[in-house]
Tab-separated table of C-alpha atoms in Angstrom:
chain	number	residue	atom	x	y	z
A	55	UNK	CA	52.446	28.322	55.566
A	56	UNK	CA	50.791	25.036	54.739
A	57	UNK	CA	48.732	26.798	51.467
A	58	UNK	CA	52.385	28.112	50.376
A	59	UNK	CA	53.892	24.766	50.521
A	60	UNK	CA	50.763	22.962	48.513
A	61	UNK	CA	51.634	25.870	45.469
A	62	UNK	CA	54.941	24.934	45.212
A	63	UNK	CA	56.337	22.872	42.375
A	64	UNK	CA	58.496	19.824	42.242
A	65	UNK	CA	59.844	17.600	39.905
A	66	UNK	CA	58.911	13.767	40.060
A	67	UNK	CA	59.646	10.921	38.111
A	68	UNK	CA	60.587	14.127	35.070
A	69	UNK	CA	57.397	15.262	35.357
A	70	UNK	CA	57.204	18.869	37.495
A	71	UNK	CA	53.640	19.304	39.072
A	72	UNK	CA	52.154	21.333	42.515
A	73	UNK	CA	53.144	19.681	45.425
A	74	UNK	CA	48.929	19.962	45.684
A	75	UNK	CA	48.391	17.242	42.942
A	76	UNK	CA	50.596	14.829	44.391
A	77	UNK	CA	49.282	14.971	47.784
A	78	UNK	CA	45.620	16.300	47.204
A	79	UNK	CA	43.912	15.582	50.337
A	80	UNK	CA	46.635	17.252	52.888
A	81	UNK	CA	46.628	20.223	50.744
A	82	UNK	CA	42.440	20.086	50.628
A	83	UNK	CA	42.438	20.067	46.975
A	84	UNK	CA	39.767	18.773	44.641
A	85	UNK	CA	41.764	16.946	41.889
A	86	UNK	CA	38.469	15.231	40.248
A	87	UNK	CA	38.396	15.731	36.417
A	88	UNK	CA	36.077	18.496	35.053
A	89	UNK	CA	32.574	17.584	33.200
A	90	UNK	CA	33.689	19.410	30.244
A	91	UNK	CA	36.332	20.395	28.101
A	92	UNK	CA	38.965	23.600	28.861
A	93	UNK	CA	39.391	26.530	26.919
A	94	UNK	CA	42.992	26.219	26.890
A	95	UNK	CA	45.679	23.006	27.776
A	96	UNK	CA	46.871	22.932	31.727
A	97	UNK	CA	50.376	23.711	32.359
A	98	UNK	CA	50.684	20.118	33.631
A	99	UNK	CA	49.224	16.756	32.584
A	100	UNK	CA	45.849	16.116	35.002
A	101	UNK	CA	45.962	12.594	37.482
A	102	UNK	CA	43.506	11.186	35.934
A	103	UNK	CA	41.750	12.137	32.204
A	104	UNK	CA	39.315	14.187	30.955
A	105	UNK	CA	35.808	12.985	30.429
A	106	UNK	CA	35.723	14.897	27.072
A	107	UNK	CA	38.971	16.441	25.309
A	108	UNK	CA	40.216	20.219	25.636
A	109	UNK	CA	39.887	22.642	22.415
A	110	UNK	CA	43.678	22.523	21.928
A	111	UNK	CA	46.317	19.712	22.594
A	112	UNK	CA	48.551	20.075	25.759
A	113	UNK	CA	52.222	20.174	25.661
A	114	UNK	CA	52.871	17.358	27.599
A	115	UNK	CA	51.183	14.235	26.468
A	116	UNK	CA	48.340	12.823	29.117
A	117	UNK	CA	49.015	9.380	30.584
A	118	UNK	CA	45.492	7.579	30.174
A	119	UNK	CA	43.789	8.533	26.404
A	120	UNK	CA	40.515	10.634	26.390
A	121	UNK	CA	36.957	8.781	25.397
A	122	UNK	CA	36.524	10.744	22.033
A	123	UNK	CA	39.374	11.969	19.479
A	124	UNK	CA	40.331	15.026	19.277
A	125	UNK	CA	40.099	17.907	16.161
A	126	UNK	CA	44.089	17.686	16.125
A	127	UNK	CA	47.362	15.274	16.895
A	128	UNK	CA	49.153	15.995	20.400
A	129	UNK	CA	52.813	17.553	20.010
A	130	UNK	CA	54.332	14.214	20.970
A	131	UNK	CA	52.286	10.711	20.889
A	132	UNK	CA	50.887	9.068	23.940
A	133	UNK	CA	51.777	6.046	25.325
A	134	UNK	CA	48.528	4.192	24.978
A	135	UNK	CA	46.125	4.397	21.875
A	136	UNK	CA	42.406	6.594	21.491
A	137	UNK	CA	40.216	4.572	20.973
A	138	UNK	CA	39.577	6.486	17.873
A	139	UNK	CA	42.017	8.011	15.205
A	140	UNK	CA	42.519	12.037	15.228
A	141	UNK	CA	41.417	13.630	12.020
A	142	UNK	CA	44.605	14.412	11.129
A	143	UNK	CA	48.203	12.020	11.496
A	144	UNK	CA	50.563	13.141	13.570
A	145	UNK	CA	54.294	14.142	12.591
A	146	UNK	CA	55.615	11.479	14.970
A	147	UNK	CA	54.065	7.689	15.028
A	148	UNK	CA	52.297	6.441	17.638
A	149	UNK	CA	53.689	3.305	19.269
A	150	UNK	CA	50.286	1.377	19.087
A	151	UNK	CA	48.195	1.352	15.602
A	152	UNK	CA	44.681	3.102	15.923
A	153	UNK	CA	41.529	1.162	14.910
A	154	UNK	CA	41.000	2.863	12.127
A	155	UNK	CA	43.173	4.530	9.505
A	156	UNK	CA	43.292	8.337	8.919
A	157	UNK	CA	41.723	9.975	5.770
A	158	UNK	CA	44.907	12.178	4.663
A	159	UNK	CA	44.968	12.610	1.297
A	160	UNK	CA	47.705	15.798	0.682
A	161	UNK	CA	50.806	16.079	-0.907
A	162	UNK	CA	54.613	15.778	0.967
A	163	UNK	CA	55.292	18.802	1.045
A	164	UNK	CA	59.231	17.753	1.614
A	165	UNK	CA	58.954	15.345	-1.245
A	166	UNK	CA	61.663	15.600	-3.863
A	167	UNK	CA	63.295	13.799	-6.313
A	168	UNK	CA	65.659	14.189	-9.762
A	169	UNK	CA	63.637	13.101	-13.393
A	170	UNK	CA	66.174	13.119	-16.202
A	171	UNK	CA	68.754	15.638	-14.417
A	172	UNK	CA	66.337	18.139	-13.281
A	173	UNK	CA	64.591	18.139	-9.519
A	174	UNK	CA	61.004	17.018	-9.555
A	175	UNK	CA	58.504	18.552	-6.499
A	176	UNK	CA	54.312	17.926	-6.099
A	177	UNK	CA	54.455	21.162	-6.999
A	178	UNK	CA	55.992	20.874	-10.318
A	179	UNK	CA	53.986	18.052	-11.399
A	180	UNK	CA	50.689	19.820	-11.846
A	181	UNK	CA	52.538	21.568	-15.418
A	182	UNK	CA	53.804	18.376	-16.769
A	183	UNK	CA	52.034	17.454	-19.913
A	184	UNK	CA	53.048	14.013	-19.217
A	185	UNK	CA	51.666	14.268	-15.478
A	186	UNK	CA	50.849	10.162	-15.357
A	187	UNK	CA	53.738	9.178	-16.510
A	188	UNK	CA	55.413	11.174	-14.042
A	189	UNK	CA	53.410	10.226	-11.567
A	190	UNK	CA	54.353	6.065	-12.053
A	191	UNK	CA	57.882	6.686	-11.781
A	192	UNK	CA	58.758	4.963	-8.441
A	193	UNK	CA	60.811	6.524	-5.884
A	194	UNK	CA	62.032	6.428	-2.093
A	195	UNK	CA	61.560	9.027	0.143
A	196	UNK	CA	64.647	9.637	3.068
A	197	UNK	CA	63.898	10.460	6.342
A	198	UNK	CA	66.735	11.390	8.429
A	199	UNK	CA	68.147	7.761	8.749
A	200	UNK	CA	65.166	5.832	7.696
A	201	UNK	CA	64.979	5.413	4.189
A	202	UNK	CA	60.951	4.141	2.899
A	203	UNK	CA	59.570	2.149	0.583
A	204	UNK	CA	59.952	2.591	-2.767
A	205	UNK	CA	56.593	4.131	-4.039
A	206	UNK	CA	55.027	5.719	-7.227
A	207	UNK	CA	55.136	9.252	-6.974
A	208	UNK	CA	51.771	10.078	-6.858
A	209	UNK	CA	51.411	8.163	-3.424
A	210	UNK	CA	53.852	11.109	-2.367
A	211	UNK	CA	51.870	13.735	-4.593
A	212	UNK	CA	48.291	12.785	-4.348
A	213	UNK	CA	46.781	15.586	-4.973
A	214	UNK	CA	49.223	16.642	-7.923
A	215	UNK	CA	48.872	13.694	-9.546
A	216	UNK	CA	44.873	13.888	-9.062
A	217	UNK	CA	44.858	10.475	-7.158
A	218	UNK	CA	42.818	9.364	-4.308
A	219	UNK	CA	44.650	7.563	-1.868
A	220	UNK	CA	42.186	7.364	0.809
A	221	UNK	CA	42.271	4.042	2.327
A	222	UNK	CA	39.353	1.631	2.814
A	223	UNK	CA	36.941	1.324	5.639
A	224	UNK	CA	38.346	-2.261	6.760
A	225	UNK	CA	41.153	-2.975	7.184
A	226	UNK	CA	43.178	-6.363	5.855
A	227	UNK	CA	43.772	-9.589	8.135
A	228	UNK	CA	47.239	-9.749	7.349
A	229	UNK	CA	50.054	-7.511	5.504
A	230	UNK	CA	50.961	-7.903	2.217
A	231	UNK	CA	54.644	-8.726	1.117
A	232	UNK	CA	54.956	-5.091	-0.150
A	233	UNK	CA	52.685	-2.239	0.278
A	234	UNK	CA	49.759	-1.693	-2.070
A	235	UNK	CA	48.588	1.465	-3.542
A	236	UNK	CA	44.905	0.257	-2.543
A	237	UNK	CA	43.938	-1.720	-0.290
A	238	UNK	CA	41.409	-4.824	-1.138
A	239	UNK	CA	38.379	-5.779	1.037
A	240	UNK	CA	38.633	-9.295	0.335
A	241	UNK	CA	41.016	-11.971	-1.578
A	242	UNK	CA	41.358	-11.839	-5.756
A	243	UNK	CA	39.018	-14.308	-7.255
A	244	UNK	CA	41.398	-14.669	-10.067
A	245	UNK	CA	44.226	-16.909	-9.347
A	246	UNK	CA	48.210	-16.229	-9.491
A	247	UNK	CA	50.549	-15.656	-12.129
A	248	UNK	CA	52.625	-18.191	-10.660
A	249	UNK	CA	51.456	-21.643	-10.627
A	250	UNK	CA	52.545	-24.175	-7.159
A	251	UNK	CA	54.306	-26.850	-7.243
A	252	UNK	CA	51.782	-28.697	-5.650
A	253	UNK	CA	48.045	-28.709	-5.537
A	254	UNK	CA	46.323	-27.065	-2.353
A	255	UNK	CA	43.559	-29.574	-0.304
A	256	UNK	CA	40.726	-28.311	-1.950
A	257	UNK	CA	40.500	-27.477	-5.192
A	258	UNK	CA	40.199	-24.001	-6.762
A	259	UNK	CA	37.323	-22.634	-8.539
A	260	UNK	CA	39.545	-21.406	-11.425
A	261	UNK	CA	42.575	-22.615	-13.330
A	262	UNK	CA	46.278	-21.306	-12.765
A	263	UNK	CA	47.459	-19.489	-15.851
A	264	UNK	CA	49.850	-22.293	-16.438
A	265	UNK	CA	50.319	-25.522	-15.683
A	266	UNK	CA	51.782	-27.082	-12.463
A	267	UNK	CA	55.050	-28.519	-12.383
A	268	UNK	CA	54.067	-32.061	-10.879
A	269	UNK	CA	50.771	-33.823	-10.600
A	270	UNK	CA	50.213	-35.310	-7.534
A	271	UNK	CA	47.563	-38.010	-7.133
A	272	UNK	CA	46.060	-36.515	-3.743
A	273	UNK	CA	46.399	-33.301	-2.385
A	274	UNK	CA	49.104	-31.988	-0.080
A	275	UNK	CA	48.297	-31.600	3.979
A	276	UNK	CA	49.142	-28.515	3.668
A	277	UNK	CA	50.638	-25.998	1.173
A	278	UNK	CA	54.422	-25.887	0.504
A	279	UNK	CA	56.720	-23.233	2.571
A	280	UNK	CA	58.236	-21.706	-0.820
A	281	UNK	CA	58.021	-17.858	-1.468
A	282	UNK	CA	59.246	-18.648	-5.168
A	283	UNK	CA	59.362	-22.160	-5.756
A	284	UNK	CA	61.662	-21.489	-9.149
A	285	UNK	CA	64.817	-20.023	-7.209
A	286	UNK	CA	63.422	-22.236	-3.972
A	287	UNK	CA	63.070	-19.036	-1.536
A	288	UNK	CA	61.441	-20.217	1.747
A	289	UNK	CA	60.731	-16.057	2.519
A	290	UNK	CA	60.875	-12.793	1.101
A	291	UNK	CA	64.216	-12.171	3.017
A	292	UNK	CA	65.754	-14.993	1.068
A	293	UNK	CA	64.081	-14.102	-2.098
A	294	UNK	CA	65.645	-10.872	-2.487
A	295	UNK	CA	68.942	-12.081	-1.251
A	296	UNK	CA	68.821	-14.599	-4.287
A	297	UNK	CA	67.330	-12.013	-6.611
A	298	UNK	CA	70.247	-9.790	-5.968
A	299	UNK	CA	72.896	-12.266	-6.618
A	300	UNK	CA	71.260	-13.022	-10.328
A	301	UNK	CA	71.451	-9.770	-11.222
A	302	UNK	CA	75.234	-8.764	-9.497
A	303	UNK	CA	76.539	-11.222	-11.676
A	304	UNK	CA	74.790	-9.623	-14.696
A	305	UNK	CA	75.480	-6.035	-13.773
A	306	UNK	CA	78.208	-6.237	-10.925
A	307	UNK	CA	78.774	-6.363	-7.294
A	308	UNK	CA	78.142	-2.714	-6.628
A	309	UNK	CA	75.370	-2.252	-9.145
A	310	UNK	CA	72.604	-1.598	-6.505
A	311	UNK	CA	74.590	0.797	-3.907
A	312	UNK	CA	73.198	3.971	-5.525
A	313	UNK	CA	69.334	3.905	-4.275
A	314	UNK	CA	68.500	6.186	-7.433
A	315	UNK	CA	70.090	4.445	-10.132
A	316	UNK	CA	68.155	3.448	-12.944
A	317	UNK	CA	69.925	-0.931	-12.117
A	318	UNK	CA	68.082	-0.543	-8.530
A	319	UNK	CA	64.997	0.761	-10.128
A	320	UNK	CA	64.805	-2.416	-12.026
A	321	UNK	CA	65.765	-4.054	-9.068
A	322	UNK	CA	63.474	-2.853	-7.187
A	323	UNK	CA	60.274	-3.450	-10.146
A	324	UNK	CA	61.064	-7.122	-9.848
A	325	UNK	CA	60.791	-7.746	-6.285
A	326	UNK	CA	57.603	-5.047	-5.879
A	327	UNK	CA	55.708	-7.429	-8.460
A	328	UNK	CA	57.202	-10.834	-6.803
A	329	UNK	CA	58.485	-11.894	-9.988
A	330	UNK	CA	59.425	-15.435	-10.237
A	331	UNK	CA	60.948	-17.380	-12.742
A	332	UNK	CA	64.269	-19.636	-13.712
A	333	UNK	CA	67.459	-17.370	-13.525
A	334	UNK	CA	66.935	-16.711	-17.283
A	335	UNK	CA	64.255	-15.748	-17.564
A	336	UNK	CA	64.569	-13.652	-14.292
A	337	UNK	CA	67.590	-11.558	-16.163
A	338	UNK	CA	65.341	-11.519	-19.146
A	339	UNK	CA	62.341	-9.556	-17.527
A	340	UNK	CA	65.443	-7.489	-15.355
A	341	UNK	CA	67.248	-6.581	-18.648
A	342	UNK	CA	63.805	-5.552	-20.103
A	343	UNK	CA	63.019	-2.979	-17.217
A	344	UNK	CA	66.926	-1.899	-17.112
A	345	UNK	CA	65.918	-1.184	-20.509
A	346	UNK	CA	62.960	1.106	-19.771
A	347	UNK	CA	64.594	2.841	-16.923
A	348	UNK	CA	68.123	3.411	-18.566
A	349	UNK	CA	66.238	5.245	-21.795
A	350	UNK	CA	64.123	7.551	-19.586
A	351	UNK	CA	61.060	5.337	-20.521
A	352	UNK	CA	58.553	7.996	-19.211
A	353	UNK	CA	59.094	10.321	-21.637
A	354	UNK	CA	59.017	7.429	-24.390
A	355	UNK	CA	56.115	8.650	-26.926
A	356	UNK	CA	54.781	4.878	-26.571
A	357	UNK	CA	54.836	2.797	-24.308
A	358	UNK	CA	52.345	0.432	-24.244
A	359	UNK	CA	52.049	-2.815	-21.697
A	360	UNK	CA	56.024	-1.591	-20.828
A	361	UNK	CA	56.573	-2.337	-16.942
A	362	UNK	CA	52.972	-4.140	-16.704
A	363	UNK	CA	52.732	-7.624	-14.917
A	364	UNK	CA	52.200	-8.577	-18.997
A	365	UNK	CA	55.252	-11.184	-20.310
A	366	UNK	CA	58.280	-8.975	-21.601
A	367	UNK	CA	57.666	-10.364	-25.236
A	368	UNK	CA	53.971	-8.725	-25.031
A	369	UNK	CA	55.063	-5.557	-24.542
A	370	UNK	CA	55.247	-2.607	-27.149
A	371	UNK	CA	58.513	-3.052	-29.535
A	372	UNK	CA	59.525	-6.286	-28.172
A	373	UNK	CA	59.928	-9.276	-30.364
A	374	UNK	CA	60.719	-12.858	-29.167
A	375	UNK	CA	60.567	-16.238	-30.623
A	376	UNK	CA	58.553	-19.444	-30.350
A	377	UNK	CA	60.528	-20.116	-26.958
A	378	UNK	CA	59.504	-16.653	-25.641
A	379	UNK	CA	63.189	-15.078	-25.568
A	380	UNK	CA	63.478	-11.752	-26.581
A	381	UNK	CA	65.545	-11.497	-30.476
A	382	UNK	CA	64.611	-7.826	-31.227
A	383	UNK	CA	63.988	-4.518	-29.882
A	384	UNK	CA	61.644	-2.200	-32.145
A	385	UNK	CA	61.657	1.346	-30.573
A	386	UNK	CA	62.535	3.546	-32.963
A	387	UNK	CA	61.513	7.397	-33.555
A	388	UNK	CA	60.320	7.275	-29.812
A	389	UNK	CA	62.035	9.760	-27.965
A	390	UNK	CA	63.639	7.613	-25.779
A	391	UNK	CA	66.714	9.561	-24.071
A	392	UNK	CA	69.421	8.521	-21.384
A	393	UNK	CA	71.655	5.752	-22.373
A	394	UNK	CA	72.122	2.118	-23.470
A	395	UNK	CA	72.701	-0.091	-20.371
A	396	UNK	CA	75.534	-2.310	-20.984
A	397	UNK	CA	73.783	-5.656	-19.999
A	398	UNK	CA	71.788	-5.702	-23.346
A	399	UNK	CA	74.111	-8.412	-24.600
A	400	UNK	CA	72.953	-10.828	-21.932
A	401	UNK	CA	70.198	-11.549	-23.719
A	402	UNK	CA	71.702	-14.494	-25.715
A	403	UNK	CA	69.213	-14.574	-28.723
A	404	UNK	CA	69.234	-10.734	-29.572
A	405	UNK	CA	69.692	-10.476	-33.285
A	406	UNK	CA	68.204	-7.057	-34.387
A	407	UNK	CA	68.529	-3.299	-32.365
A	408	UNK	CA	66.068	-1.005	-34.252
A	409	UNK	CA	66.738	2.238	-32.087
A	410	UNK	CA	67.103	4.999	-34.815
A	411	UNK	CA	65.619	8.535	-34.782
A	412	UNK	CA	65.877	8.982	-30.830
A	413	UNK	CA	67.782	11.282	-28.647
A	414	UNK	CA	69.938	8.629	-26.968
A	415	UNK	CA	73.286	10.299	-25.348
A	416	UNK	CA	76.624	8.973	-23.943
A	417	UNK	CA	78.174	6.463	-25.648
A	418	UNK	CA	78.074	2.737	-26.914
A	419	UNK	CA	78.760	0.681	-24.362
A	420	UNK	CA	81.668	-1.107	-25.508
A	421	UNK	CA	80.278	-4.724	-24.615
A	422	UNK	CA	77.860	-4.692	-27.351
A	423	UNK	CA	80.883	-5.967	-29.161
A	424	UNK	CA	80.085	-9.247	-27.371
A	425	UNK	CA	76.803	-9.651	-28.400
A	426	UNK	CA	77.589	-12.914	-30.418
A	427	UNK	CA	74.507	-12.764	-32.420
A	428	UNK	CA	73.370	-9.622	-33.243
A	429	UNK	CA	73.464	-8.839	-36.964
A	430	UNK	CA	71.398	-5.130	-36.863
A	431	UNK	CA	72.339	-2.151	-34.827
A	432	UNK	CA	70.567	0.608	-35.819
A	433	UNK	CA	71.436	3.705	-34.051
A	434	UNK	CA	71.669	6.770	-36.141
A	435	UNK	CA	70.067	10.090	-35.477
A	436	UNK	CA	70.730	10.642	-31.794
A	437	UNK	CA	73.048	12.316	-29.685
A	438	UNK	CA	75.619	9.338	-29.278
A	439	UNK	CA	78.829	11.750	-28.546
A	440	UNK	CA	81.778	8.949	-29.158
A	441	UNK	CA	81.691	7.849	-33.604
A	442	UNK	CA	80.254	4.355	-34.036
């Protein structure tokens, strides 16, 4: 009766075992792990771990992690780390990061998005003639609840958009502000496009690309707490909070609530490159990328410099005058599509639109009437639909 009672199973703590593994030495049973791996998981989660994994994961989860990794992710993660990463991730993410990264390189196979109307998959990429400029577009993927970063699309379509996104061997000290789509084994030996406001103790071994504000005649103890010194953010947090509230008051209060709009995709390509600069010249650079969005600027037939960490007046089309404000737009016979964004008239110097020959649609937004100094709007030969 004793050898019927040790088979029977009860449920403890949620966890339903033999009565035989909780009380092992009434029930004469030998509960030390085996020397090597099973064929097939246990029905229940062993005492105490395996010296070497089984073939195949178990259902439930073991307590204690095994010495080596094994060929594929359990069904649910543990509660403590391996010691070494599985080969491939796991669909759900561990509460503790591994030592090393995983080398993953595949498409999202639930990865979609809309490009000029139409819905854009990995799979679709691979016929686009224009497959890199497809491929830079940046986009958010949703989760459930949890909405991600906002990433180029070939970090969600590797493979599609040929790229190799394995990471490096060693990992970074410390994050960075926003993600990277490589990771660096050591710091940039080139210094910032943002100069400090004051100099660091020792001296670097290479000039800032412009001046400082203030000379001092020692060095500081110790750097200065500003994330942008210009709009005097002490933190990203407060950076973007101040970012925002430049450019609602240049494109309104609810400009940003749509995650897909072409205003939070310029949004968003200011505060992924840390851009920082006066309030002028923070809605000139904004106004520039609206610009590039609003027009379906990956299907422009040029495009060169456009959305690189290059001044605004540098890139392709722009012109701008001895003071480095933007006076003309050059972009015509480009293909450039969508629609003008109404905020073009906040930049105050604009003098000359040269936008001809394009398939622009919608309408004219009716504020370039307030664009106080603009003598040329050239516009003909597109799809406007309302008569200039």
């Amino acid at each position: 009766y004793g050898y019927i009672l040790c088979e029977r199973t009860v449920k403890f703590d949620g966890v339903s075992r033999p009565i035989k593994q909780y009380c092992p030495q009434s029930c004469d049973f030998d509960c030390s792990p085996s020397h090597s791996p099973t064929k097939s998981p246990t029905l229940f989660p062993t005492l105490s771990p395996t010296e070497t994994p089984t073939e195949t994961p178990t259902e439930t989860p073991t307590e204690t992690p095994t010495e080596t990794p094994t060929e594929h992710p359990t069904l649910s993660p543990t509660e403590a780390p391996t010691l070494n990463p599985t080969k491939s991730p796991t669909r759900i993410p561990t509460k503790t990061l591994t030592n090393r990264p995983t080398s993953s390189c595949r498409n999202d196979p639930k990865f979609k998005t809309r490009v000029k109307g139409q819905t854009l998959k990995c799979v679709s990429i691979t016929s686009k003639q224009d497959r890199e400029a497809y491929c830079a577009l940046k986009r958010r993927v949703k989760r459930g609840r949890v909405t991600g970063p906002l990433l180029p699309i070939r970090l969600h379509c590797p493979e599609s958009c040929l790229f190799n996104c394995s990471p490096t061997q060693i990992p970074t000290k410390y994050p960075t502000h926003s993600p990277t789509e490589n990771l660096t084994n050591g710091p940039s030996e080139a210094p910032t496009m943002i100069p400090t406001y004051y100099p660091t103790q020792s001296p670097t071994t290479s000039p800032s690309f412009s001046p400082t504000f203030y000379p001092t005649k020692f060095p500081t103890s110790s750097p200065t707490n500003y994330f942008c010194p210009a709009l005097q953010a002490k933190d990203s947090t407060e950076y973007i909070k101040k970012v925002k509230d430049i450019y609602e008051n240049v494109s309104g209060a609810n400009a940003f609530v749509d995650e897909a709009s072409d205003r939070t995709a310029a949004l968003n390509f200011i505060i992924d490159e840390q851009f920082c600069a006066d309030p002028p010249r923070m809605i000139q650079r904004y106004i520039s990328a609206l610009f590039y969005y609003s027009t379906d600027g990956a299907g422009w037939k040029s495009r060169q410099d456009w959305l690189s960490p290059m001044h605004e007046c540098d890139w392709e089309g722009v012109i701008c005058d001895e003071n480095l404000i933007i006076t003309k737009f050059h972009r015509d016979d480009n293909t450039l599509g969508g629609t003008l964004p109404f905020e073009l008239c906040d930049l105050p110097e604009l003098v000359l639109m040269d936008l001809d020959s394009n398939i622009i649609e919608g309408t004219i937004p009716y504020q370039i009437g307030d664009c106080s100094k603009l003598r040329i709007f050239d516009i003909d030969i597109n799809k406007i639909t309302v008569p200039i």
